[in-house]
Tab-separated table of C-alpha atoms and ligand atoms in Angstrom:
chain	number	residue	atom	x	y	z
A	147	MET	CA	0.019	-0.101	-0.041
A	148	PRO	CA	1.490	3.353	-0.825
A	149	TYR	CA	1.786	6.135	1.661
A	150	LYS	CA	-0.988	8.788	0.943
A	151	LEU	CA	-0.301	12.505	1.128
A	152	LEU	CA	-3.278	15.202	0.848
A	153	PHE	CA	-2.310	18.790	0.754
A	154	VAL	CA	-5.141	21.188	1.978
A	155	CYS	CA	-5.976	24.915	1.517
A	156	LEU	CA	-8.819	27.164	1.155
A	157	GLY	CA	-9.908	27.259	-2.711
A	158	ASN	CA	-7.470	24.204	-4.187
A	159	ILE	CA	-6.479	26.496	-6.853
A	160	CYS	CA	-3.361	28.012	-5.648
A	161	ARG	CA	-1.356	26.653	-2.453
A	162	SER	CA	-2.598	23.090	-2.197
A	163	PRO	CA	-1.957	22.128	-6.099
A	164	SER	CA	1.479	23.893	-6.222
A	165	ALA	CA	2.388	21.416	-2.879
A	166	GLU	CA	0.971	18.538	-4.577
A	167	ASN	CA	2.718	18.902	-8.029
A	168	ILE	CA	5.848	20.047	-6.464
A	169	MET	CA	5.752	16.863	-4.144
A	170	LYS	CA	5.184	14.728	-7.088
A	171	HIS	CA	7.987	16.207	-8.766
A	172	LEU	CA	10.202	15.399	-6.015
A	173	ILE	CA	9.010	11.910	-5.605
A	174	ASN	CA	9.370	11.220	-9.115
A	175	GLN	CA	13.105	12.522	-9.008
A	176	ALA	CA	13.470	10.087	-5.853
A	177	GLY	CA	12.004	7.188	-7.849
A	178	LEU	CA	9.199	6.831	-5.143
A	179	SER	CA	6.404	7.178	-7.250
A	180	LYS	CA	4.897	3.987	-6.485
A	181	GLU	CA	5.599	4.263	-2.793
A	182	ILE	CA	3.957	7.799	-2.383
A	183	ILE	CA	1.098	9.260	-3.749
A	184	CYS	CA	-0.219	12.806	-3.537
A	185	ASP	CA	-3.859	14.664	-3.931
A	186	SER	CA	-4.819	17.909	-2.992
A	187	ALA	CA	-8.349	19.607	-1.796
A	188	GLY	CA	-9.723	22.926	-0.411
A	189	THR	CA	-11.575	23.618	2.610
A	190	SER	CA	-14.344	25.752	0.725
A	191	SER	CA	-16.607	24.756	-2.429
A	192	TYR	CA	-15.738	28.162	-4.055
A	193	HIS	CA	-13.698	26.677	-6.779
A	194	ILE	CA	-14.734	23.066	-7.387
A	195	GLY	CA	-13.790	21.843	-10.709
A	196	SER	CA	-11.485	24.540	-11.509
A	197	PRO	CA	-8.091	24.255	-12.883
A	198	PRO	CA	-5.164	25.636	-10.799
A	199	ASP	CA	-5.001	29.704	-10.897
A	200	ARG	CA	-3.280	31.051	-13.797
A	201	ARG	CA	-0.675	33.330	-11.660
A	202	MET	CA	0.158	30.159	-9.766
A	203	THR	CA	0.931	28.231	-12.634
A	204	THR	CA	2.968	31.001	-13.984
A	205	ALA	CA	5.061	31.165	-10.849
A	206	ALA	CA	5.349	27.226	-10.673
A	207	LYS	CA	6.497	27.181	-14.379
A	208	LEU	CA	9.203	29.611	-13.628
A	209	ARG	CA	10.682	27.267	-11.335
A	210	GLY	CA	10.064	24.039	-13.555
A	211	ILE	CA	7.030	22.891	-12.349
A	212	GLU	CA	3.769	22.286	-14.192
A	213	LEU	CA	0.606	22.587	-12.250
A	214	VAL	CA	-2.268	20.006	-13.189
A	215	GLY	CA	-5.357	19.508	-11.245
A	216	GLU	CA	-9.103	20.053	-10.770
A	217	ALA	CA	-10.233	21.803	-7.350
A	218	ARG	CA	-12.298	19.575	-5.268
A	219	GLN	CA	-13.534	20.014	-1.735
A	220	PHE	CA	-11.942	18.351	1.524
A	221	GLN	CA	-14.476	15.789	2.849
A	222	ARG	CA	-14.564	13.909	6.271
A	223	SER	CA	-13.968	10.577	4.478
A	224	ASP	CA	-10.288	12.020	3.473
A	225	LEU	CA	-9.360	11.790	7.314
A	226	GLU	CA	-9.522	8.274	7.061
A	227	LYS	CA	-8.275	7.722	3.300
A	228	PHE	CA	-4.975	9.611	3.850
A	229	ASP	CA	-2.022	9.012	6.150
A	230	LEU	CA	-0.706	12.431	6.356
A	231	ILE	CA	-2.875	15.574	5.737
A	232	LEU	CA	-0.823	18.793	5.347
A	233	ALA	CA	-2.577	22.208	6.104
A	234	MET	CA	-1.209	25.337	4.360
A	235	ASP	CA	-2.313	27.619	7.222
A	236	ARG	CA	-3.676	27.621	10.813
A	237	GLU	CA	-7.388	28.188	9.399
A	238	ASN	CA	-7.154	25.526	7.146
A	239	TYR	CA	-5.728	23.301	10.125
A	240	ARG	CA	-8.794	24.022	12.268
A	241	ASP	CA	-11.241	23.534	9.530
A	242	ILE	CA	-9.924	20.016	8.813
A	243	LEU	CA	-9.891	19.090	12.456
A	244	MET	CA	-13.623	20.518	12.969
A	245	LEU	CA	-14.564	17.358	10.634
A	246	ASP	CA	-12.915	15.039	12.864
A	247	ARG	CA	-15.684	14.777	15.409
A	248	SER	CA	-14.431	11.906	17.148
A	249	ARG	CA	-10.664	13.247	17.388
A	250	GLN	CA	-9.210	10.050	16.050
A	251	TYR	CA	-7.298	11.618	13.505
A	252	GLN	CA	-5.658	14.571	15.027
A	253	ASP	CA	-2.108	13.155	14.687
A	254	LYS	CA	-2.340	12.810	10.787
A	255	VAL	CA	-2.896	16.571	10.252
A	256	LYS	CA	-0.031	18.992	10.181
A	257	LEU	CA	0.858	22.286	9.304
A	258	MET	CA	2.864	22.427	5.925
A	259	CYS	CA	5.600	24.911	7.211
A	260	ASP	CA	6.392	22.717	10.176
A	261	PHE	CA	8.626	20.701	7.450
A	262	CYS	CA	10.394	23.942	6.377
A	263	THR	CA	14.190	23.957	7.071
A	264	ARG	CA	15.309	27.124	5.508
A	265	HIS	CA	12.332	29.318	5.956
A	266	ASN	CA	10.686	30.690	9.306
A	267	LEU	CA	7.325	31.212	8.397
A	268	LYS	CA	4.674	29.054	10.039
A	269	GLU	CA	1.961	29.342	7.407
A	270	VAL	CA	1.851	29.417	3.721
A	271	PRO	CA	0.336	32.901	2.983
A	272	ASP	CA	-2.931	32.901	0.996
A	273	PRO	CA	-1.504	34.698	-2.340
A	274	TYR	CA	-5.115	35.029	-3.913
A	275	TYR	CA	-5.610	38.935	-3.503
A	276	GLY	CA	-2.111	39.849	-3.761
A	277	GLY	CA	0.695	40.436	-6.525
A	278	PRO	CA	3.054	38.148	-8.224
A	279	GLU	CA	5.571	38.275	-5.480
A	280	GLY	CA	2.847	36.483	-3.122
A	281	PHE	CA	2.737	33.455	-5.621
A	282	ASN	CA	6.686	33.260	-6.009
A	283	GLN	CA	6.731	33.264	-1.967
A	284	VAL	CA	4.250	30.219	-2.059
A	285	ILE	CA	6.613	28.283	-4.553
A	286	ASP	CA	9.746	29.109	-2.309
A	287	LEU	CA	8.048	28.042	0.808
A	288	LEU	CA	6.688	24.792	-0.549
A	289	LEU	CA	10.067	23.791	-2.401
A	290	ASP	CA	11.624	24.040	1.180
A	291	ALA	CA	8.624	22.462	2.982
A	292	CYS	CA	8.190	19.535	0.431
A	293	GLU	CA	11.940	18.629	0.574
A	294	GLY	CA	11.737	18.251	4.332
A	295	LEU	CA	8.518	16.345	4.247
A	296	LEU	CA	10.153	14.006	1.939
A	297	ASP	CA	12.844	13.465	4.162
A	298	TYR	CA	10.422	12.970	7.120
A	299	ILE	CA	8.483	10.310	5.226
A	300	VAL	CA	11.283	8.551	4.061
A	301	THR	CA	12.807	8.346	7.369
A	302	GLN	CA	9.405	7.780	9.184
A	303	GLU	CA	8.350	5.010	6.883
A	304	GLN	CA	11.883	3.564	6.255
A	305	LEU	CA	11.387	3.518	2.582
A	306	ILE	CA	14.114	2.525	0.197
A	307	ILE	CA	15.042	4.942	-2.395
A	308	SER	CA	15.673	3.097	-5.579
B	629	LIG	P1	-5.876	28.836	-2.230
B	629	LIG	O1	-6.059	30.432	-2.393
B	629	LIG	O2	-6.507	28.526	-1.008
B	629	LIG	O3	-4.367	28.586	-1.953
B	629	LIG	O4	-6.329	28.137	-3.277
B	629	LIG	C1	-7.362	30.969	-2.394
B	629	LIG	C2	-8.158	30.796	-3.710
B	629	LIG	C3	-9.137	31.454	-3.829
B	629	LIG	C4	-9.695	32.039	-2.875
B	629	LIG	C5	-9.197	32.531	-1.485
B	629	LIG	C6	-7.754	31.714	-1.496
B	629	LIG	N1	-11.069	32.698	-3.047
B	629	LIG	O5	-11.280	33.450	-1.856
B	629	LIG	O6	-11.822	32.577	-3.748
């Protein structure tokens, strides 16, 4: 059974699809695409069915990452389905845990920035209403966090890198 990761933000069109596609890129590079799989979702229903935001896609492309995906809303059943759920900010974290009525999945939910090793920010800022620099910052933070996250999973799960 592969290890299943879910990245969650508000709209599932900026931060979490970036995290998903960056992580997939790193997993492919490490030869672990059969061992670790990724998905993303939004806590809101605002953009269900939409592709990643064009501004986010442009910022990712500048760093060699192609963004693909279709927004979906986070569901209670995701708490059971995934091994680790990464929230982009504290509001997402709280909204995810609100669906865990029996409080049995709390340990699966973590803040994405907890895996950063080069940046000090504790949340991935919502870039939606800002300028292009906000989108570039999202990519910078996520490249850092995804590297840390991959190291964490490989150590935790003792996966053998082929
Ligand atoms: P995301 O960004 O949560 O990173 O996908 C946002 C996308 C849309 C909205 C807010 C944040 N919105 O308010 O529509």
